[in-house]
């Protein structure tokens, strides 16, 4: 697909928000837009009382994007109020006690977080999970990124998880990693209104009703930012620590700092920062350039007293590997790019953290 993000935004600017009278982009309704060869997806954050009015705009946006030749368009509407109907998850959403609860069989939980979207948090999670599996660890990966669940694609997993007893959910497995994703519970092209309580219910079901089996470590790929999902994870589970991914740009770092502050307030140890897209390595000639600047994350880590776990280069192979369903750690395990992720995994194991 040769349609760019810019093209998509231009089309969305032609769709009117019936509430404010502005276009969807100007009205700030378009969030977490992703445009790639798999199609276009974004989230519309709306006032739940206006859901039915905005459905027309959502449908118009979807139709217009499909009219541009984009085959797969997914527009999710999110809101924050009581939900009339839960998602398609089966089973009973047991009310949880206020305090943290252990997930049966799961020895450790590590959250992978970022202050900002698109910095490579899911890429890091997928490569870290497969790198830990390559070291012989029993690894689970929970994709809790509701705004853009990408682990099914990155780990090459398709199909819907089964729930034979209607109470527990059987996770999927690939590349030695046991995986569950909110993205597998919704149909592609399906518009879902993720309301706050519903989202929290779904997250708790993913954590406690999935048959994870015996795991040395469960990696949780969080949505960007500092919202309900982060809070729920920290408050309801024995979260051992968080890894924060940032690119070197100031704005990403500023957001990363907010994320770190949040985890500190929630008493979650920060295992370290990862600078992603640290330096660009040309896949043709190997020339190295610091497109987004360099060293910012290292400086920030020092200032905040948290370790810098790694600097991951921006390299075409990292993207194509993830898009192809086999992270670079699996598809080119001996490449220097894969070695960076394998180094993080070895360090976490050596420190008893994974
Ligand atoms: N080091 C890298 N080199 C090349 N491409 C990368 C790298 N890291 C991430 N990417 C690409 O950048 C895009 C965004 O990455 P990713 O989906 O991992 O980000 P994210 O932080 O999880 O985003 P979001 O949470 O907003 O969905 C993807 O297409 C991914 O393949």
mmCIF file of C-alpha atoms and ligand atoms in Angstrom:
data_model
loop_
_atom_site.group_PDB
_atom_site.id
_atom_site.type_symbol
_atom_site.label_atom_id
_atom_site.label_comp_id
_atom_site.label_asym_id
_atom_site.label_seq_id
_atom_site.Cartn_x
_atom_site.Cartn_y
_atom_site.Cartn_z
ATOM 1 C CA UNK A 1 0.000 0.000 0.000
ATOM 2 C CA UNK A 2 1.523 3.321 -1.006
ATOM 3 C CA UNK A 3 -0.865 5.507 0.974
ATOM 4 C CA UNK A 4 0.987 7.556 3.581
ATOM 5 C CA UNK A 5 -0.024 8.725 7.029
ATOM 6 C CA UNK A 6 -0.215 12.234 5.596
ATOM 7 C CA UNK A 7 -2.695 11.068 2.908
ATOM 8 C CA UNK A 8 -4.838 9.454 5.569
ATOM 9 C CA UNK A 9 -4.799 12.576 7.732
ATOM 10 C CA UNK A 10 -5.787 14.681 4.725
ATOM 11 C CA UNK A 11 -8.799 12.466 4.109
ATOM 12 C CA UNK A 12 -9.766 12.499 7.777
ATOM 13 C CA UNK A 13 -9.686 16.291 7.583
ATOM 14 C CA UNK A 14 -12.580 16.072 5.117
ATOM 15 C CA UNK A 15 -14.782 14.290 7.663
ATOM 16 C CA UNK A 16 -16.759 16.546 9.960
ATOM 17 C CA UNK A 17 -17.137 15.980 13.691
ATOM 18 C CA UNK A 18 -20.894 16.556 14.114
ATOM 19 C CA UNK A 19 -20.376 17.634 17.730
ATOM 20 C CA UNK A 20 -17.808 20.427 17.365
ATOM 21 C CA UNK A 21 -18.360 21.202 13.699
ATOM 22 C CA UNK A 22 -14.587 20.931 13.148
ATOM 23 C CA UNK A 23 -12.950 18.197 11.105
ATOM 24 C CA UNK A 24 -11.978 14.986 12.908
ATOM 25 C CA UNK A 25 -8.285 15.866 13.024
ATOM 26 C CA UNK A 26 -8.791 19.449 14.157
ATOM 27 C CA UNK A 27 -11.280 18.272 16.771
ATOM 28 C CA UNK A 28 -8.521 16.098 18.240
ATOM 29 C CA UNK A 29 -10.546 12.927 17.834
ATOM 30 C CA UNK A 30 -7.939 10.998 15.874
ATOM 31 C CA UNK A 31 -5.536 9.182 18.189
ATOM 32 C CA UNK A 32 -2.835 6.536 17.732
ATOM 33 C CA UNK A 33 -3.044 6.578 13.949
ATOM 34 C CA UNK A 34 -1.023 3.818 12.341
ATOM 35 C CA UNK A 35 -0.675 3.512 8.590
ATOM 36 C CA UNK A 36 1.354 0.660 7.185
ATOM 37 C CA UNK A 37 1.146 -2.089 4.603
ATOM 38 C CA UNK A 38 -1.434 -3.834 6.773
ATOM 39 C CA UNK A 39 -3.853 -0.948 6.467
ATOM 40 C CA UNK A 40 -4.848 1.995 8.596
ATOM 41 C CA UNK A 41 -6.062 2.021 12.154
ATOM 42 C CA UNK A 42 -6.791 4.679 14.682
ATOM 43 C CA UNK A 43 -8.763 5.387 17.802
ATOM 44 C CA UNK A 44 -11.482 8.021 18.199
ATOM 45 C CA UNK A 45 -11.626 9.203 21.782
ATOM 46 C CA UNK A 46 -15.170 10.330 22.370
ATOM 47 C CA UNK A 47 -17.694 11.392 24.943
ATOM 48 C CA UNK A 48 -19.789 8.233 25.433
ATOM 49 C CA UNK A 49 -23.002 10.278 25.389
ATOM 50 C CA UNK A 50 -22.174 11.276 21.804
ATOM 51 C CA UNK A 51 -21.340 7.755 20.627
ATOM 52 C CA UNK A 52 -24.343 7.333 18.335
ATOM 53 C CA UNK A 53 -23.873 10.767 16.696
ATOM 54 C CA UNK A 54 -20.184 10.103 16.165
ATOM 55 C CA UNK A 55 -20.808 6.666 14.725
ATOM 56 C CA UNK A 56 -21.842 8.412 11.483
ATOM 57 C CA UNK A 57 -18.494 10.215 11.350
ATOM 58 C CA UNK A 58 -16.661 6.976 12.131
ATOM 59 C CA UNK A 59 -18.487 5.170 9.333
ATOM 60 C CA UNK A 60 -17.802 8.042 6.917
ATOM 61 C CA UNK A 61 -14.085 8.033 7.827
ATOM 62 C CA UNK A 62 -13.902 4.300 7.319
ATOM 63 C CA UNK A 63 -15.709 4.454 3.968
ATOM 64 C CA UNK A 64 -13.495 7.291 2.724
ATOM 65 C CA UNK A 65 -10.292 5.497 3.723
ATOM 66 C CA UNK A 66 -11.461 2.326 2.021
ATOM 67 C CA UNK A 67 -12.298 4.495 -0.998
ATOM 68 C CA UNK A 68 -8.592 5.466 -1.147
ATOM 69 C CA UNK A 69 -7.774 1.826 -1.744
ATOM 70 C CA UNK A 70 -6.844 0.923 1.836
ATOM 71 C CA UNK A 71 -8.141 -2.592 2.266
ATOM 72 C CA UNK A 72 -8.052 -2.897 6.018
ATOM 73 C CA UNK A 73 -9.363 -0.001 8.025
ATOM 74 C CA UNK A 74 -9.944 -0.254 11.741
ATOM 75 C CA UNK A 75 -11.434 2.618 13.707
ATOM 76 C CA UNK A 76 -11.970 1.989 17.404
ATOM 77 C CA UNK A 77 -14.009 4.410 19.492
ATOM 78 C CA UNK A 78 -12.973 4.779 23.110
ATOM 79 C CA UNK A 79 -14.813 6.444 25.919
ATOM 80 C CA UNK A 80 -14.611 6.521 29.657
ATOM 81 C CA UNK A 81 -17.834 5.593 31.349
ATOM 82 C CA UNK A 82 -19.804 2.540 32.403
ATOM 83 C CA UNK A 83 -20.148 0.020 29.633
ATOM 84 C CA UNK A 84 -23.435 -1.527 28.682
ATOM 85 C CA UNK A 85 -21.798 -4.570 27.153
ATOM 86 C CA UNK A 86 -18.407 -6.191 27.685
ATOM 87 C CA UNK A 87 -16.192 -7.240 24.796
ATOM 88 C CA UNK A 88 -16.423 -10.726 23.440
ATOM 89 C CA UNK A 89 -14.392 -12.192 26.249
ATOM 90 C CA UNK A 90 -16.142 -15.130 27.808
ATOM 91 C CA UNK A 91 -16.223 -15.945 31.461
ATOM 92 C CA UNK A 92 -17.022 -14.042 34.556
ATOM 93 C CA UNK A 93 -15.165 -10.862 35.360
ATOM 94 C CA UNK A 94 -14.495 -11.666 38.994
ATOM 95 C CA UNK A 95 -14.283 -8.578 41.134
ATOM 96 C CA UNK A 96 -10.700 -8.385 42.330
ATOM 97 C CA UNK A 97 -9.548 -7.546 45.803
ATOM 98 C CA UNK A 98 -8.040 -4.113 46.113
ATOM 99 C CA UNK A 99 -4.457 -5.293 46.619
ATOM 100 C CA UNK A 100 -2.083 -6.979 44.188
ATOM 101 C CA UNK A 101 -2.690 -10.619 43.402
ATOM 102 C CA UNK A 102 -0.264 -13.214 42.057
ATOM 103 C CA UNK A 103 -0.966 -14.723 38.647
ATOM 104 C CA UNK A 104 -0.867 -18.489 39.159
ATOM 105 C CA UNK A 105 2.327 -19.999 37.725
ATOM 106 C CA UNK A 106 3.862 -16.646 36.781
ATOM 107 C CA UNK A 107 7.124 -15.992 38.635
ATOM 108 C CA UNK A 108 7.809 -12.433 37.466
ATOM 109 C CA UNK A 109 6.073 -9.643 35.584
ATOM 110 C CA UNK A 110 7.914 -6.938 33.658
ATOM 111 C CA UNK A 111 6.059 -4.063 32.010
ATOM 112 C CA UNK A 112 7.411 -2.465 28.850
ATOM 113 C CA UNK A 113 6.192 1.103 28.759
ATOM 114 C CA UNK A 114 6.647 4.323 26.830
ATOM 115 C CA UNK A 115 5.495 7.848 27.377
ATOM 116 C CA UNK A 116 4.624 8.320 23.731
ATOM 117 C CA UNK A 117 3.236 6.152 20.936
ATOM 118 C CA UNK A 118 5.313 4.846 18.073
ATOM 119 C CA UNK A 119 8.682 4.807 19.845
ATOM 120 C CA UNK A 120 9.067 1.054 19.395
ATOM 121 C CA UNK A 121 7.712 -0.339 22.653
ATOM 122 C CA UNK A 122 6.014 -3.275 20.915
ATOM 123 C CA UNK A 123 9.129 -3.986 18.856
ATOM 124 C CA UNK A 124 11.209 -4.051 22.024
ATOM 125 C CA UNK A 125 8.648 -6.272 23.820
ATOM 126 C CA UNK A 126 8.540 -8.817 20.983
ATOM 127 C CA UNK A 127 12.319 -8.978 20.655
ATOM 128 C CA UNK A 128 12.887 -9.082 24.386
ATOM 129 C CA UNK A 129 10.352 -11.904 24.806
ATOM 130 C CA UNK A 130 11.888 -13.981 22.011
ATOM 131 C CA UNK A 131 15.414 -13.210 23.263
ATOM 132 C CA UNK A 132 14.494 -14.443 26.754
ATOM 133 C CA UNK A 133 12.955 -17.568 25.189
ATOM 134 C CA UNK A 134 16.206 -18.107 23.244
ATOM 135 C CA UNK A 135 18.024 -18.077 26.588
ATOM 136 C CA UNK A 136 15.792 -20.925 27.732
ATOM 137 C CA UNK A 137 13.375 -18.912 29.853
ATOM 138 C CA UNK A 138 9.654 -19.706 29.864
ATOM 139 C CA UNK A 139 8.205 -16.481 28.582
ATOM 140 C CA UNK A 140 4.730 -15.025 28.220
ATOM 141 C CA UNK A 141 3.841 -11.848 26.368
ATOM 142 C CA UNK A 142 0.661 -9.959 27.117
ATOM 143 C CA UNK A 143 -0.198 -7.313 24.566
ATOM 144 C CA UNK A 144 -2.152 -4.780 26.576
ATOM 145 C CA UNK A 145 -1.788 -2.032 23.995
ATOM 146 C CA UNK A 146 -5.442 -1.415 23.338
ATOM 147 C CA UNK A 147 -4.830 1.552 21.065
ATOM 148 C CA UNK A 148 -2.809 -0.473 18.609
ATOM 149 C CA UNK A 149 -2.385 -4.124 19.485
ATOM 150 C CA UNK A 150 0.513 -5.218 17.327
ATOM 151 C CA UNK A 151 1.921 -8.387 18.910
ATOM 152 C CA UNK A 152 -0.189 -10.806 16.836
ATOM 153 C CA UNK A 153 1.454 -9.364 13.708
ATOM 154 C CA UNK A 154 4.935 -9.093 15.214
ATOM 155 C CA UNK A 155 4.921 -12.651 16.512
ATOM 156 C CA UNK A 156 3.147 -13.999 13.434
ATOM 157 C CA UNK A 157 0.134 -15.232 15.383
ATOM 158 C CA UNK A 158 -3.348 -15.366 13.898
ATOM 159 C CA UNK A 159 -6.632 -16.896 14.919
ATOM 160 C CA UNK A 160 -8.789 -16.388 17.921
ATOM 161 C CA UNK A 161 -7.858 -17.841 21.288
ATOM 162 C CA UNK A 162 -10.122 -20.669 22.401
ATOM 163 C CA UNK A 163 -12.088 -20.775 25.612
ATOM 164 C CA UNK A 164 -13.322 -24.363 25.814
ATOM 165 C CA UNK A 165 -14.791 -24.004 29.301
ATOM 166 C CA UNK A 166 -16.024 -20.440 28.796
ATOM 167 C CA UNK A 167 -14.047 -19.437 31.876
ATOM 168 C CA UNK A 168 -10.379 -19.617 31.002
ATOM 169 C CA UNK A 169 -8.706 -18.525 27.787
ATOM 170 C CA UNK A 170 -6.068 -20.619 26.036
ATOM 171 C CA UNK A 171 -3.223 -18.389 24.889
ATOM 172 C CA UNK A 172 -1.448 -18.793 21.557
ATOM 173 C CA UNK A 173 2.200 -19.639 21.107
ATOM 174 C CA UNK A 174 4.938 -18.875 18.596
ATOM 175 C CA UNK A 175 8.735 -18.540 18.614
ATOM 176 C CA UNK A 176 8.807 -20.061 22.098
ATOM 177 C CA UNK A 177 6.602 -17.316 23.529
ATOM 178 C CA UNK A 178 3.130 -17.788 25.021
ATOM 179 C CA UNK A 179 1.080 -14.872 23.809
ATOM 180 C CA UNK A 180 -2.217 -13.193 24.427
ATOM 181 C CA UNK A 181 -3.414 -9.924 22.978
ATOM 182 C CA UNK A 182 -6.424 -7.715 23.283
ATOM 183 C CA UNK A 183 -6.066 -7.516 19.508
ATOM 184 C CA UNK A 184 -6.982 -11.195 19.222
ATOM 185 C CA UNK A 185 -10.268 -10.646 21.012
ATOM 186 C CA UNK A 186 -11.586 -8.135 18.495
ATOM 187 C CA UNK A 187 -12.111 -8.604 14.790
ATOM 188 C CA UNK A 188 -9.974 -6.583 12.447
ATOM 189 C CA UNK A 189 -12.137 -3.884 10.875
ATOM 190 C CA UNK A 190 -14.350 -4.026 13.938
ATOM 191 C CA UNK A 191 -15.171 -0.781 15.679
ATOM 192 C CA UNK A 192 -14.928 -1.251 19.400
ATOM 193 C CA UNK A 193 -15.952 1.204 22.035
ATOM 194 C CA UNK A 194 -13.404 0.563 24.760
ATOM 195 C CA UNK A 195 -14.827 2.220 27.788
ATOM 196 C CA UNK A 196 -12.746 2.564 30.950
ATOM 197 C CA UNK A 197 -14.313 -0.125 33.164
ATOM 198 C CA UNK A 198 -14.682 -2.489 30.231
ATOM 199 C CA UNK A 199 -11.020 -2.078 29.375
ATOM 200 C CA UNK A 200 -9.999 -2.758 32.966
ATOM 201 C CA UNK A 201 -12.224 -5.846 33.031
ATOM 202 C CA UNK A 202 -10.664 -7.110 29.813
ATOM 203 C CA UNK A 203 -7.155 -6.479 31.143
ATOM 204 C CA UNK A 204 -7.873 -8.374 34.341
ATOM 205 C CA UNK A 205 -9.309 -11.252 32.342
ATOM 206 C CA UNK A 206 -6.149 -11.332 30.233
ATOM 207 C CA UNK A 207 -4.029 -11.428 33.361
ATOM 208 C CA UNK A 208 -5.995 -13.838 35.510
ATOM 209 C CA UNK A 209 -8.133 -15.950 33.198
ATOM 210 C CA UNK A 210 -5.557 -16.809 30.570
ATOM 211 C CA UNK A 211 -3.941 -20.188 31.159
ATOM 212 C CA UNK A 212 -0.402 -18.880 31.105
ATOM 213 C CA UNK A 213 1.101 -22.087 32.464
ATOM 214 C CA UNK A 214 4.393 -21.964 34.359
ATOM 215 C CA UNK A 215 6.288 -18.841 33.305
ATOM 216 C CA UNK A 216 9.632 -17.490 34.455
ATOM 217 C CA UNK A 217 8.546 -14.098 33.248
ATOM 218 C CA UNK A 218 5.524 -12.384 31.754
ATOM 219 C CA UNK A 219 6.293 -9.340 29.610
ATOM 220 C CA UNK A 220 3.431 -6.845 29.393
ATOM 221 C CA UNK A 221 3.418 -4.544 26.367
ATOM 222 C CA UNK A 222 1.574 -1.501 27.713
ATOM 223 C CA UNK A 223 -0.264 1.191 25.787
ATOM 224 C CA UNK A 224 1.695 4.442 25.504
ATOM 225 C CA UNK A 225 1.260 7.027 28.229
ATOM 226 C CA UNK A 226 0.246 6.948 31.845
ATOM 227 C CA UNK A 227 -3.338 5.778 32.002
ATOM 228 C CA UNK A 228 -5.715 3.288 33.553
ATOM 229 C CA UNK A 229 -3.991 0.227 32.135
ATOM 230 C CA UNK A 230 -0.657 1.131 33.747
ATOM 231 C CA UNK A 231 -2.355 1.861 37.081
ATOM 232 C CA UNK A 232 -4.412 -1.326 37.039
ATOM 233 C CA UNK A 233 -1.386 -3.454 36.221
ATOM 234 C CA UNK A 234 0.659 -1.901 39.014
ATOM 235 C CA UNK A 235 -2.124 -2.099 41.566
ATOM 236 C CA UNK A 236 -3.629 -5.509 40.784
ATOM 237 C CA UNK A 237 -0.566 -7.624 40.105
ATOM 238 C CA UNK A 238 2.843 -8.262 41.617
ATOM 239 C CA UNK A 239 4.541 -6.158 38.978
ATOM 240 C CA UNK A 240 8.286 -6.632 39.495
ATOM 241 C CA UNK A 241 9.526 -3.765 37.409
ATOM 242 C CA UNK A 242 9.180 -1.625 34.315
ATOM 243 C CA UNK A 243 11.348 -0.951 31.305
ATOM 244 C CA UNK A 244 10.734 2.392 29.630
ATOM 245 C CA UNK A 245 11.394 2.788 25.909
ATOM 246 C CA UNK A 246 12.137 6.192 24.423
ATOM 247 C CA UNK A 247 13.549 7.644 21.258
ATOM 248 C CA UNK A 248 16.224 10.327 21.654
ATOM 249 C CA UNK A 249 13.932 13.250 20.746
ATOM 250 C CA UNK A 250 13.265 15.722 23.549
ATOM 251 C CA UNK A 251 9.523 15.315 23.366
ATOM 252 C CA UNK A 252 9.706 11.532 23.669
ATOM 253 C CA UNK A 253 12.087 11.922 26.597
ATOM 254 C CA UNK A 254 9.793 14.380 28.296
ATOM 255 C CA UNK A 255 6.973 11.854 28.054
ATOM 256 C CA UNK A 256 9.262 9.036 29.195
ATOM 257 C CA UNK A 257 10.060 11.043 32.302
ATOM 258 C CA UNK A 258 6.333 11.267 33.092
ATOM 259 C CA UNK A 259 6.097 7.494 32.744
ATOM 260 C CA UNK A 260 9.027 6.958 35.081
ATOM 261 C CA UNK A 261 7.534 9.339 37.646
ATOM 262 C CA UNK A 262 4.264 7.425 37.523
ATOM 263 C CA UNK A 263 5.954 4.069 38.155
ATOM 264 C CA UNK A 264 7.972 5.588 40.983
ATOM 265 C CA UNK A 265 4.766 6.862 42.589
ATOM 266 C CA UNK A 266 3.258 3.403 42.220
ATOM 267 C CA UNK A 267 6.378 1.907 43.860
ATOM 268 C CA UNK A 268 7.272 -0.064 40.753
ATOM 269 C CA UNK A 269 11.055 -0.347 40.303
ATOM 270 C CA UNK A 270 12.401 0.938 36.992
ATOM 271 C CA UNK A 271 14.710 -1.722 35.577
ATOM 272 C CA UNK A 272 15.999 0.748 33.046
ATOM 273 C CA UNK A 273 15.554 2.859 29.963
ATOM 274 C CA UNK A 274 16.042 1.678 26.394
ATOM 275 C CA UNK A 275 16.926 4.181 23.711
ATOM 276 C CA UNK A 276 15.287 2.991 20.506
ATOM 277 C CA UNK A 277 16.009 4.362 17.037
ATOM 278 C CA UNK A 278 19.213 5.488 18.678
ATOM 279 C CA UNK A 279 21.166 5.767 15.488
ATOM 280 C CA UNK A 280 20.265 4.965 11.898
ATOM 281 C CA UNK A 281 22.277 2.242 10.219
ATOM 282 C CA UNK A 282 21.868 2.201 6.436
ATOM 283 C CA UNK A 283 20.935 -1.292 5.304
ATOM 284 C CA UNK A 284 22.849 -0.732 2.044
ATOM 285 C CA UNK A 285 26.181 0.650 3.130
ATOM 286 C CA UNK A 286 26.168 0.354 6.921
ATOM 287 C CA UNK A 287 26.667 4.119 7.319
ATOM 288 C CA UNK A 288 25.587 5.316 10.739
ATOM 289 C CA UNK A 289 23.707 8.589 11.335
ATOM 290 C CA UNK A 290 22.120 10.071 14.430
ATOM 291 C CA UNK A 291 18.840 11.123 12.873
ATOM 292 C CA UNK A 292 17.101 11.945 16.135
ATOM 293 C CA UNK A 293 20.194 13.087 17.973
ATOM 294 C CA UNK A 294 22.127 10.807 20.238
ATOM 295 C CA UNK A 295 22.954 10.369 23.874
ATOM 296 C CA UNK A 296 19.802 12.087 25.181
ATOM 297 C CA UNK A 297 18.414 8.974 26.788
ATOM 298 C CA UNK A 298 21.761 8.095 28.388
ATOM 299 C CA UNK A 299 21.939 11.588 29.914
ATOM 300 C CA UNK A 300 18.347 11.406 31.085
ATOM 301 C CA UNK A 301 18.895 7.953 32.603
ATOM 302 C CA UNK A 302 21.880 9.248 34.521
ATOM 303 C CA UNK A 303 19.927 12.263 35.730
ATOM 304 C CA UNK A 304 17.078 10.089 36.945
ATOM 305 C CA UNK A 305 19.373 7.485 38.451
ATOM 306 C CA UNK A 306 18.039 4.617 36.312
ATOM 307 C CA UNK A 307 20.210 2.332 34.185
ATOM 308 C CA UNK A 308 20.375 2.645 30.416
ATOM 309 C CA UNK A 309 19.804 -0.953 29.347
ATOM 310 C CA UNK A 310 20.591 -0.573 25.655
ATOM 311 C CA UNK A 311 20.705 1.635 22.590
ATOM 312 C CA UNK A 312 18.799 -0.037 19.759
ATOM 313 C CA UNK A 313 19.621 1.252 16.278
ATOM 314 C CA UNK A 314 17.019 2.270 13.703
ATOM 315 C CA UNK A 315 17.494 -0.424 11.106
ATOM 316 C CA UNK A 316 15.252 -1.502 8.243
ATOM 317 C CA UNK A 317 15.713 -5.178 9.109
ATOM 318 C CA UNK A 318 14.212 -4.625 12.572
ATOM 319 C CA UNK A 319 11.021 -3.296 11.000
ATOM 320 C CA UNK A 320 10.735 -5.817 8.176
ATOM 321 C CA UNK A 321 11.385 -8.688 10.588
ATOM 322 C CA UNK A 322 8.589 -7.536 12.909
ATOM 323 C CA UNK A 323 6.231 -6.912 10.015
ATOM 324 C CA UNK A 324 6.978 -10.390 8.722
ATOM 325 C CA UNK A 325 5.932 -12.033 11.986
ATOM 326 C CA UNK A 326 9.398 -13.151 13.110
ATOM 327 C CA UNK A 327 11.229 -10.543 15.226
ATOM 328 C CA UNK A 328 14.868 -9.974 14.283
ATOM 329 C CA UNK A 329 16.000 -11.998 17.307
ATOM 330 C CA UNK A 330 14.311 -15.003 15.654
ATOM 331 C CA UNK A 331 14.881 -14.274 11.966
ATOM 332 C CA UNK A 332 18.504 -13.042 12.171
ATOM 333 C CA UNK A 333 19.683 -14.116 15.616
ATOM 334 C CA UNK A 334 23.348 -13.427 14.895
ATOM 335 C CA UNK A 335 22.899 -9.934 13.459
ATOM 336 C CA UNK A 336 24.267 -7.030 15.515
ATOM 337 C CA UNK A 337 20.683 -5.713 15.867
ATOM 338 C CA UNK A 338 19.496 -8.990 17.410
ATOM 339 C CA UNK A 339 22.536 -9.053 19.684
ATOM 340 C CA UNK A 340 21.427 -5.798 21.277
ATOM 341 C CA UNK A 341 18.138 -7.377 22.369
ATOM 342 C CA UNK A 342 19.856 -10.603 23.396
ATOM 343 C CA UNK A 343 22.202 -8.525 25.534
ATOM 344 C CA UNK A 344 19.250 -6.993 27.405
ATOM 345 C CA UNK A 345 17.762 -10.457 27.958
ATOM 346 C CA UNK A 346 21.064 -11.823 29.302
ATOM 347 C CA UNK A 347 21.441 -8.842 31.616
ATOM 348 C CA UNK A 348 17.916 -9.253 33.011
ATOM 349 C CA UNK A 349 18.526 -12.951 33.632
ATOM 350 C CA UNK A 350 21.914 -12.273 35.251
ATOM 351 C CA UNK A 351 20.239 -9.759 37.577
ATOM 352 C CA UNK A 352 17.565 -12.327 38.520
ATOM 353 C CA UNK A 353 14.889 -10.181 36.941
ATOM 354 C CA UNK A 354 13.743 -12.525 34.184
HETATM 355 N N1 LIG B 1 14.758 0.092 15.954
HETATM 356 C C1 LIG B 1 13.901 0.103 14.952
HETATM 357 N N2 LIG B 1 14.325 0.068 13.670
HETATM 358 C C2 LIG B 1 13.433 0.102 12.629
HETATM 359 N N3 LIG B 1 12.100 0.193 12.775
HETATM 360 C C3 LIG B 1 11.629 0.228 14.041
HETATM 361 C C4 LIG B 1 12.479 0.181 15.182
HETATM 362 N N4 LIG B 1 11.707 0.227 16.290
HETATM 363 C C5 LIG B 1 10.436 0.294 15.866
HETATM 364 N N5 LIG B 1 10.371 0.308 14.520
HETATM 365 C C6 LIG B 1 9.179 0.408 13.670
HETATM 366 O O1 LIG B 1 8.476 1.577 14.081
HETATM 367 C C7 LIG B 1 7.080 1.361 14.079
HETATM 368 C C8 LIG B 1 6.520 1.624 15.484
HETATM 369 O O2 LIG B 1 7.071 0.675 16.365
HETATM 370 P P1 LIG B 1 6.198 -0.048 17.489
HETATM 371 O O3 LIG B 1 4.865 -0.475 16.939
HETATM 372 O O4 LIG B 1 7.050 -1.059 18.130
HETATM 373 O O5 LIG B 1 5.989 1.195 18.442
HETATM 374 P P2 LIG B 1 5.083 1.354 19.733
HETATM 375 O O6 LIG B 1 5.820 2.261 20.641
HETATM 376 O O7 LIG B 1 4.693 0.024 20.260
HETATM 377 O O8 LIG B 1 3.845 2.085 19.125
HETATM 378 P P3 LIG B 1 2.345 2.195 19.673
HETATM 379 O O9 LIG B 1 2.375 1.872 21.113
HETATM 380 O O10 LIG B 1 1.966 3.598 19.356
HETATM 381 O O11 LIG B 1 1.581 1.177 18.886
HETATM 382 C C9 LIG B 1 6.886 -0.088 13.616
HETATM 383 O O12 LIG B 1 6.636 -0.091 12.233
HETATM 384 C C10 LIG B 1 8.225 -0.750 13.913
HETATM 385 O O13 LIG B 1 8.497 -1.843 13.031
#
